[in-house]
Coordinates of C-alpha atoms in Angstrom, one line a residue:
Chain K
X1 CA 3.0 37.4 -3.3
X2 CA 1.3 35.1 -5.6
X3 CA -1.0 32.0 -5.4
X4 CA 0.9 29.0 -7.1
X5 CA -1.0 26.1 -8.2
X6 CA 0.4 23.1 -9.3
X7 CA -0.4 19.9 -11.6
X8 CA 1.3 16.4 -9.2
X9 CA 2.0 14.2 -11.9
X10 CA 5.5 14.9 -14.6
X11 CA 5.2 18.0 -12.8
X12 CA 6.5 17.7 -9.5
X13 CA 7.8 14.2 -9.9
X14 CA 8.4 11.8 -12.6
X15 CA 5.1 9.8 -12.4
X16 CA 5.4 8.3 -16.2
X17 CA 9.1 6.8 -15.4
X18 CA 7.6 5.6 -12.1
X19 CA 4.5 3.9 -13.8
X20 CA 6.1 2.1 -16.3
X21 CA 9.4 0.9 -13.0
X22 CA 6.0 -0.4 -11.0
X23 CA 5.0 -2.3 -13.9
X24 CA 8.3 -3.5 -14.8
X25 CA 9.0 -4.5 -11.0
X26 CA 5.2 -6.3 -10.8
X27 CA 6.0 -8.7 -14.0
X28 CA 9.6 -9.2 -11.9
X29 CA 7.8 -10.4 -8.9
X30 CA 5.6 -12.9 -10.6
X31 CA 8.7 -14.2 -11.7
X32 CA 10.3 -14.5 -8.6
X33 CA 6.9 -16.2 -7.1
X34 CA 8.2 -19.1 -9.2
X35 CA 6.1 -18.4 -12.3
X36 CA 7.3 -19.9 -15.3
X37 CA 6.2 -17.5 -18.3
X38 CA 9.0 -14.9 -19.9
X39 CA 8.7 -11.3 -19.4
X40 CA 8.2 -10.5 -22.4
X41 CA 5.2 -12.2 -22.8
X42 CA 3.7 -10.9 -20.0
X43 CA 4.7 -7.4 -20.7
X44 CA 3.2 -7.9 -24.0
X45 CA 0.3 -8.9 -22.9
X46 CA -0.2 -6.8 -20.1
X47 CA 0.4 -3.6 -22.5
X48 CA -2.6 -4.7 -24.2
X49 CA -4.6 -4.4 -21.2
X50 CA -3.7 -1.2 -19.9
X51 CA -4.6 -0.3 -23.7
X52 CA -7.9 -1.9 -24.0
X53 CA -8.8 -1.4 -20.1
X54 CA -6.6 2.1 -19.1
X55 CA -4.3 2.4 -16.8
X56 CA -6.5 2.9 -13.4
X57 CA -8.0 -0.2 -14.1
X58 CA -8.0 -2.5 -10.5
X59 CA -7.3 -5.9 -11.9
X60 CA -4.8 -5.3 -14.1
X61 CA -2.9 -8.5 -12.6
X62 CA -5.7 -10.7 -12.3
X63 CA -6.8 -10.0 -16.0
X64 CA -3.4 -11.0 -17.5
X65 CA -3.4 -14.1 -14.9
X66 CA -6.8 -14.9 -16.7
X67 CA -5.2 -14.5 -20.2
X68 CA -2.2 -16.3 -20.3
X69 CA -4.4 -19.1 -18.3
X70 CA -2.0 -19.3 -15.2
X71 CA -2.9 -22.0 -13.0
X72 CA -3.3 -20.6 -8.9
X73 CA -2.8 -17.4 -9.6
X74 CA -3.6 -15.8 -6.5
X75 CA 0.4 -15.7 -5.3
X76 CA 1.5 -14.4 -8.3
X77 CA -1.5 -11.6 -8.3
X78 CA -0.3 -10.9 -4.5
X79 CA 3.5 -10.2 -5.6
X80 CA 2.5 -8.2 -8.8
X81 CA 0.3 -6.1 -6.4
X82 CA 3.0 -5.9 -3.4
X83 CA 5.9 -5.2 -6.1
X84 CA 3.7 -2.7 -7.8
X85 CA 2.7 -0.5 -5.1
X86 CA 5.5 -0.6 -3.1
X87 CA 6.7 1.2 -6.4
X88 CA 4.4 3.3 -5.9
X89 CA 4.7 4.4 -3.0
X90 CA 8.3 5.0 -3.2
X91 CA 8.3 7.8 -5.7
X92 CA 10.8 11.0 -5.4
X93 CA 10.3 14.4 -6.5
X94 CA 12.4 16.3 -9.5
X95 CA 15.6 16.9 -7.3
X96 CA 15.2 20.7 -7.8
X97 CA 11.0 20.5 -6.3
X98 CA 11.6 20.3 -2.6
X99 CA 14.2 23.4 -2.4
X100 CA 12.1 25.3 -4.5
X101 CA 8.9 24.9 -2.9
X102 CA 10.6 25.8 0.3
X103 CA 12.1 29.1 -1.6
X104 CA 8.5 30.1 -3.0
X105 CA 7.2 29.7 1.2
X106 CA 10.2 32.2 2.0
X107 CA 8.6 34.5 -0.4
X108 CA 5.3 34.4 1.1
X109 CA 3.7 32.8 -2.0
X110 CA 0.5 30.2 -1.5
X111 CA 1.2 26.6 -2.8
X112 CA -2.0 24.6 -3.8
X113 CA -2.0 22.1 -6.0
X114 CA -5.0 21.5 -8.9
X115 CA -5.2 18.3 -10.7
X116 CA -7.5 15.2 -11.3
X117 CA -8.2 12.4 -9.3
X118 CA -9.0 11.8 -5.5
X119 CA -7.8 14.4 -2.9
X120 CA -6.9 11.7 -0.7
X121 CA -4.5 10.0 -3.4
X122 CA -3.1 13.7 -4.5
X123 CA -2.4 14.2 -0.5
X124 CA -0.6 10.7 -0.6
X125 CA 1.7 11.9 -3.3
X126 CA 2.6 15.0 -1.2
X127 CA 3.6 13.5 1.7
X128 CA 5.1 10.6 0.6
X129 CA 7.6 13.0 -2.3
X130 CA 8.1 14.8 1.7
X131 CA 6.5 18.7 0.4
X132 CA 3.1 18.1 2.1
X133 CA 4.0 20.8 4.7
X134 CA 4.6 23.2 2.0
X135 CA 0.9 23.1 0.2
X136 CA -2.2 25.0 1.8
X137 CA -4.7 22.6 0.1
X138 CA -5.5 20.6 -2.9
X139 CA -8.3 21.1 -5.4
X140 CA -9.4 17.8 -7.3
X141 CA -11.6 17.6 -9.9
X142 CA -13.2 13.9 -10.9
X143 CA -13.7 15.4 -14.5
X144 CA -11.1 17.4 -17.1
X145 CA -9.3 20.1 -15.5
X146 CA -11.4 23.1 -17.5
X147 CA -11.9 26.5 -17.2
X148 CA -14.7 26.0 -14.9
X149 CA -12.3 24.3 -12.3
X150 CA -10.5 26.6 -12.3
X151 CA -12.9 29.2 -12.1
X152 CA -13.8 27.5 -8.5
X153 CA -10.4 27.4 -7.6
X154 CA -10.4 31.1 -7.7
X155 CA -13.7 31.5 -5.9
X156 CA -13.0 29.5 -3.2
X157 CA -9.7 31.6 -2.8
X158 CA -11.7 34.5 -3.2
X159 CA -8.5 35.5 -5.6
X160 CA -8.3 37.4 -9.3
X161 CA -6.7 35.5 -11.8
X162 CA -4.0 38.0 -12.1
X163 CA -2.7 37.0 -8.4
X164 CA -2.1 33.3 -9.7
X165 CA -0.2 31.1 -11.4
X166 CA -1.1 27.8 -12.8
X167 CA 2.0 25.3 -13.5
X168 CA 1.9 21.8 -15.2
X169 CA 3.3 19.3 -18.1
X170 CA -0.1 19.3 -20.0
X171 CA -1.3 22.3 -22.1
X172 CA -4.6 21.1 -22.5
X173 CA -5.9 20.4 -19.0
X174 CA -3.1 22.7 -17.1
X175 CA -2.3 25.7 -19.5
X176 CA -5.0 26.2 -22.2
X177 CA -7.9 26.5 -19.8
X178 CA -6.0 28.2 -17.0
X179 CA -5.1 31.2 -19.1
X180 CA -8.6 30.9 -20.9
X181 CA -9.5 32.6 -17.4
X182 CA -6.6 35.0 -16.9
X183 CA -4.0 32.7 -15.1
X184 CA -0.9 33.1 -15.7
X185 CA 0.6 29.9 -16.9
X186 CA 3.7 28.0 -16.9
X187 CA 4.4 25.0 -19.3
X188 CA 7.2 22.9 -17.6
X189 CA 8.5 20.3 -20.5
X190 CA 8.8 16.8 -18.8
X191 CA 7.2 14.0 -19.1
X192 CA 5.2 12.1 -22.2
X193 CA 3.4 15.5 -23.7
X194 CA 6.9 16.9 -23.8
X195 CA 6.2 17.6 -27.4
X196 CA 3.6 19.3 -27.4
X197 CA 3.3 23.2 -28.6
X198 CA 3.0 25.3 -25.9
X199 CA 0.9 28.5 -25.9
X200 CA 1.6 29.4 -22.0
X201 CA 2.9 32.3 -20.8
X202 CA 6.3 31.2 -19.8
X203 CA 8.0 27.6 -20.9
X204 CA 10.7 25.9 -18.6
X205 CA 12.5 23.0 -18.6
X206 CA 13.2 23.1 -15.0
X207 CA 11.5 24.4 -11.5
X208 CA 14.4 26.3 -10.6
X209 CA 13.4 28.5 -13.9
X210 CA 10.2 29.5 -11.6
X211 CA 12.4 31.6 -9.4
X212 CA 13.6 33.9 -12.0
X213 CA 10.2 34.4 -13.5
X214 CA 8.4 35.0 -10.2
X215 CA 11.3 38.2 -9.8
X216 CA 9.7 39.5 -12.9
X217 CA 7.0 42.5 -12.1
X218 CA 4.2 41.4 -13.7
X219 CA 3.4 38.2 -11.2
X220 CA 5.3 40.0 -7.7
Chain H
X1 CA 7.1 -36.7 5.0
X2 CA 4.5 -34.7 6.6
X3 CA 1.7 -31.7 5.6
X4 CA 2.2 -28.8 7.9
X5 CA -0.1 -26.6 8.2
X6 CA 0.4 -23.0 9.8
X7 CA -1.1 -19.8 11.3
X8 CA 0.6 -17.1 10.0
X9 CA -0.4 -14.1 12.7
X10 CA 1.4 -14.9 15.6
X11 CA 2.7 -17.4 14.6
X12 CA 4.9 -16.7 11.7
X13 CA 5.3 -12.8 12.4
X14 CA 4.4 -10.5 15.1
X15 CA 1.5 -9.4 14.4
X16 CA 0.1 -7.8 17.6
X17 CA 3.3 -5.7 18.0
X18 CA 3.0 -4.6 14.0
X19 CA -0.5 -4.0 14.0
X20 CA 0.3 -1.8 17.2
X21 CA 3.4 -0.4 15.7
X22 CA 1.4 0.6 12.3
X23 CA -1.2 2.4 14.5
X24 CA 1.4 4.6 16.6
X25 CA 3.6 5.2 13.0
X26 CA 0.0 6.7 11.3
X27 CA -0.7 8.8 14.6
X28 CA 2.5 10.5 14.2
X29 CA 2.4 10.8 10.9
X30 CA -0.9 13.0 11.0
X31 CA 1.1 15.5 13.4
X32 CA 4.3 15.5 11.2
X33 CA 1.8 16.8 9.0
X34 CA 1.2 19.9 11.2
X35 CA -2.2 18.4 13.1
X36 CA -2.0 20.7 16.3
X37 CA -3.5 17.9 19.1
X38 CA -2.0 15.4 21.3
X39 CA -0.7 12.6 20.4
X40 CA -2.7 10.9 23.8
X41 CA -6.0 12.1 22.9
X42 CA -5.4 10.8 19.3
X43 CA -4.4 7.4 20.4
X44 CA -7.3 7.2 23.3
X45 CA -10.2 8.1 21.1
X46 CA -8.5 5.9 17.7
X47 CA -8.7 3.0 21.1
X48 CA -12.0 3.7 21.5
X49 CA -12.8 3.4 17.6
X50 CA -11.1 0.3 17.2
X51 CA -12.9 -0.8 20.3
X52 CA -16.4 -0.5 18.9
X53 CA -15.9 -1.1 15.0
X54 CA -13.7 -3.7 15.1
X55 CA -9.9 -3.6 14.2
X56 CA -10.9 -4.4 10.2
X57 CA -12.6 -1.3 9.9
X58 CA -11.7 0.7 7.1
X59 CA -12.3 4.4 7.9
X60 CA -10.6 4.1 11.3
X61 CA -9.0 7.5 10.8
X62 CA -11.3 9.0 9.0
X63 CA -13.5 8.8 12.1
X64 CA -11.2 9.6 13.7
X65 CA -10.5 13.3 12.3
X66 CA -14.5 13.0 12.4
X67 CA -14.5 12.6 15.7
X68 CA -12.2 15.2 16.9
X69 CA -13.8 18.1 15.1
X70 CA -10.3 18.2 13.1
X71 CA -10.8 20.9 10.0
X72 CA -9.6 19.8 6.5
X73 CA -8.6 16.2 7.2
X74 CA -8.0 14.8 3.8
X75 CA -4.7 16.2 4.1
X76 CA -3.9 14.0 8.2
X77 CA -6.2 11.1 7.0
X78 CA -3.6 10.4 3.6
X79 CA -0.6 10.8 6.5
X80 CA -1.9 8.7 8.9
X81 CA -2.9 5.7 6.1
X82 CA 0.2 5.7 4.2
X83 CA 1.9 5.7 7.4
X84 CA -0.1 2.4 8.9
X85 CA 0.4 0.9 5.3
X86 CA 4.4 1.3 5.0
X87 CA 4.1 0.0 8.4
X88 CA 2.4 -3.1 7.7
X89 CA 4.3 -3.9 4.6
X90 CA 7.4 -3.8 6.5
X91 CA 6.7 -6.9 8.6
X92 CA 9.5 -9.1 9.4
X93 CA 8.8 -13.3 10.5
X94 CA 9.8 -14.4 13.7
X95 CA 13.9 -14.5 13.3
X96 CA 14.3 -18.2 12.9
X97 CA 11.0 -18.7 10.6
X98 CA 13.0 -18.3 7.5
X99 CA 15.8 -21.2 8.5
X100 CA 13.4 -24.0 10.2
X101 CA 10.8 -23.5 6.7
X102 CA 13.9 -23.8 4.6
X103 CA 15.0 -26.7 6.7
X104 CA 11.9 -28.7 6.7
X105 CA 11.4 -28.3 3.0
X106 CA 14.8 -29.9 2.6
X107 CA 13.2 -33.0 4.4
X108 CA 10.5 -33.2 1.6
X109 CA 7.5 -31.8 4.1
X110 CA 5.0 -29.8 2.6
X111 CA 4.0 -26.3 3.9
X112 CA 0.5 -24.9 3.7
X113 CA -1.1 -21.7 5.2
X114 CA -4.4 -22.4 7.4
X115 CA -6.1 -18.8 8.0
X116 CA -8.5 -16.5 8.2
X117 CA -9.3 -13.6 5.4
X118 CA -8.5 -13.3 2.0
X119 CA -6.0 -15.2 0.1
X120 CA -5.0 -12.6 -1.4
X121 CA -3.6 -10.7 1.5
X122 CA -2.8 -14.1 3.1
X123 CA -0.2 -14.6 0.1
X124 CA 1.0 -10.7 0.1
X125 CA 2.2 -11.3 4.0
X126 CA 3.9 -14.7 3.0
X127 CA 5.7 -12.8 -0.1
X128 CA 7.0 -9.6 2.2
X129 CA 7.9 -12.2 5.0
X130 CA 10.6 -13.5 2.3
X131 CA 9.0 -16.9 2.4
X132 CA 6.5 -17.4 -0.3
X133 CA 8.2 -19.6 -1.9
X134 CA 8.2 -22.4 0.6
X135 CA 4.6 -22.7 0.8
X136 CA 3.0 -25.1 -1.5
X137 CA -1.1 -23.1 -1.0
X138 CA -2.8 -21.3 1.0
X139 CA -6.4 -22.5 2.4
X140 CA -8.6 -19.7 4.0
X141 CA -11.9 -19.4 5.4
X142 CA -14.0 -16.0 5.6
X143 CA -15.6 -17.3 8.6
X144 CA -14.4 -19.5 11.6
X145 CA -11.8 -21.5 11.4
X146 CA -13.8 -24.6 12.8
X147 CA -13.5 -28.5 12.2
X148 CA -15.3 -28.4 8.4
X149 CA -12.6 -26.0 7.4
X150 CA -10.3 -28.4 8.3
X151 CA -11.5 -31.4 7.1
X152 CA -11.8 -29.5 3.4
X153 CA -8.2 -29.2 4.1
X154 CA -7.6 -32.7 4.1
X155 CA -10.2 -33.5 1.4
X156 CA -8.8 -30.9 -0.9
X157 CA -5.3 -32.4 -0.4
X158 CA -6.5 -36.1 -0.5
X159 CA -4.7 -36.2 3.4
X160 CA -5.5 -38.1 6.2
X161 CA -5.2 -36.7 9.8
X162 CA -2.3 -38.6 10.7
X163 CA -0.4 -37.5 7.4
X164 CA -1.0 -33.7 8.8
X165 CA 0.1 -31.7 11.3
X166 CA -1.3 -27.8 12.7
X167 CA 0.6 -25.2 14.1
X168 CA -0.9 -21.7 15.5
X169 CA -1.2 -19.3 18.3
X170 CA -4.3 -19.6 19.1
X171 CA -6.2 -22.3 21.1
X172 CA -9.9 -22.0 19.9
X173 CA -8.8 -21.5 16.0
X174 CA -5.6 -23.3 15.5
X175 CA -5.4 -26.5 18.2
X176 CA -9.1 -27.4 19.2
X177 CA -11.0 -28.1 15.8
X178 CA -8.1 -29.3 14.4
X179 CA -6.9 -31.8 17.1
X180 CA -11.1 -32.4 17.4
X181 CA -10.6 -34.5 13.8
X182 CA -7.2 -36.2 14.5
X183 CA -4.8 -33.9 13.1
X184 CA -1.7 -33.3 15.5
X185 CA -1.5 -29.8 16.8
X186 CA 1.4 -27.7 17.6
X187 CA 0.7 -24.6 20.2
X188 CA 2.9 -21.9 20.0
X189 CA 3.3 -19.3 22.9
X190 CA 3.3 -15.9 20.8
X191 CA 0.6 -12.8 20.5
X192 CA -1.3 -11.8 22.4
X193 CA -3.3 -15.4 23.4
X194 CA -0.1 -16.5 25.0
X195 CA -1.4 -17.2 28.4
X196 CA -4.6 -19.1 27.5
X197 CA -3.9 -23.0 28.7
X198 CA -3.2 -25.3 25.7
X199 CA -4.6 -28.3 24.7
X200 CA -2.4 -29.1 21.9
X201 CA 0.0 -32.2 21.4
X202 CA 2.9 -30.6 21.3
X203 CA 3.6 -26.9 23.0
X204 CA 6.6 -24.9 21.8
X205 CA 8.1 -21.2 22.4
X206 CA 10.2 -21.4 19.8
X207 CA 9.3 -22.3 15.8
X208 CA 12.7 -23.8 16.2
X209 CA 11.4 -27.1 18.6
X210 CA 9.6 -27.7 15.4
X211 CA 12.3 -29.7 14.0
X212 CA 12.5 -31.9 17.6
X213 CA 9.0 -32.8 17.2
X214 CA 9.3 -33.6 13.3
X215 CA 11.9 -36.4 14.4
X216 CA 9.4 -38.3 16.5
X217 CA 8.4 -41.5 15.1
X218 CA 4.7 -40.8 15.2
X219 CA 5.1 -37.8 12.8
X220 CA 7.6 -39.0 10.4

């Protein structure tokens, strides 16, 4: 039996291909709104914001309203927004996640998961990819994901690093400090730091590979 | 060729049985999510919160879990918001809305939105009732909607009264200040204001009795 903790994002579900569909279908809906600019232009313009401001900027729309001086713009900000979070909120896990997870709770393992951002938004992505009934709880972190984190993580749990495993797409917030501390780490290879080196204990291309490595004797 | 202005709560969609539809969804949601109470005593105390914050409140179920003494409730709180939020971006317009808009637009009237709140969300309801695009603005007021927010209407639009013609569900909003400065009023019997005595010029069940009226001399 084995605490599993898991990064959400090109981990558990495709987040960067869902990112860049919600901008695609925002720029759509502006268009459909009856604005009269090409999509090109706007994507253009709007990948220079996300540049210059980052992507959890809040007025993303408004800003490339502003730009391309769009006259009324508050419809057109109103569809973006819709289109884009409707997007959102219709993300789906990697087909394998959901069987898996349940496999792992068959086993007796703990599921948290340990990534950035607000607990309320991580719990959001849970439920709405349908595994929220398989996590025990969520550990957020406003800051990088670094060895101290982690080092709470096991605290709270009152566990030893040797009775977990961390999981996630990026070595430098999910592997390198995780196993800094003695957690066993697993590299899974999706998403846009796909190639980058790993240095984790294990490397998969797939959650079903989890299975197999959990049967090992080192992490029963 | 006349400027119609409408309500859109009530009036356009049912928004009393949404808003109480949303509410029931996010109350199941936070038991689908393994919450071990009732869903009666959930729904009398979130009552009881409405009741004395108002239904714009923005932590309703966050009280809520407050409230009820309910241990780790990031985890119900995410449930029950996604939950109200899918729900209220689901709304549908009354059945016939769609047709009658479409109709009078083909007889060269213009459509404008007369509301309370933001513009903003005032626009995101028109685009997910499918009829965005028959609306030429949107004019909203943060506070009441009283007889200045109407004239502004008409001085914004270079309008007289008699040009203009007000339709909404609610008596002391829609039909008094706006009848109060010559404009010619339209009651509709929807929501929850349905049995308050009208006023109005014209009182219709149906959006569909629209047309009827439109063909009256005195508003062509």
């Amino acid at each position: 039996m084995a605490i599993i903790l898991f990064d959400i994002d090109d981990t558990l579900f495709p987040s960067t291909d869902f990112s860049s569909l919600a901008r695609k279908n925002a720029l759509n809906a502006m268009i459909r709104q009856g604005l009269e600019t090409d999509y090109e232009k706007l994507d253009k313009e709007l990948q220079l914001i996300i540049k210059e401001k980052g992507s959890n900027y809040q007025k993303h729309f408004d800003e490339l309203c502003s730009r391309l001086n769009i006259k009324n713009p508050v419809r057109y900000i109103a569809a973006a927004i819709a289109a884009y979070h409707d997007t959102k909120t219709s993300i789906q896990p990697f087909p394998k996640v959901p069987f898996i997870l349940l496999k792992l709770k068959e086993k007796g393992h703990h599921l948290y998961v340990a990534t950035t951002g607000s607990s309320i938004k991580q719990w959001d992505k849970l439920i709405r990819l349908g595994i929220g009934l398989y996590f025990d709880g969520v550990f957020v972190t406003e800051e990088k994901k670094d060895e101290e984190f982690y080092r709470q993580i096991l605290e709270k749990l009152g566990s030893k690093p040797s009775d977990c495993i961390m999981i996630g797409d990026r070595e430098d917030t999910d592997i390198t400090p995780a196993k800094n501390i003695g957690i066993t780490t697993i590299r899974i290879l999706k998403g846009k730091h796909i190639e980058t080196p790993s240095d984790a204990d294990y490397v998969i291309k797939n959650m079903k590979e989890l299975l197999i490595i959990l049967l090992k004797p080192s992490t029963q």
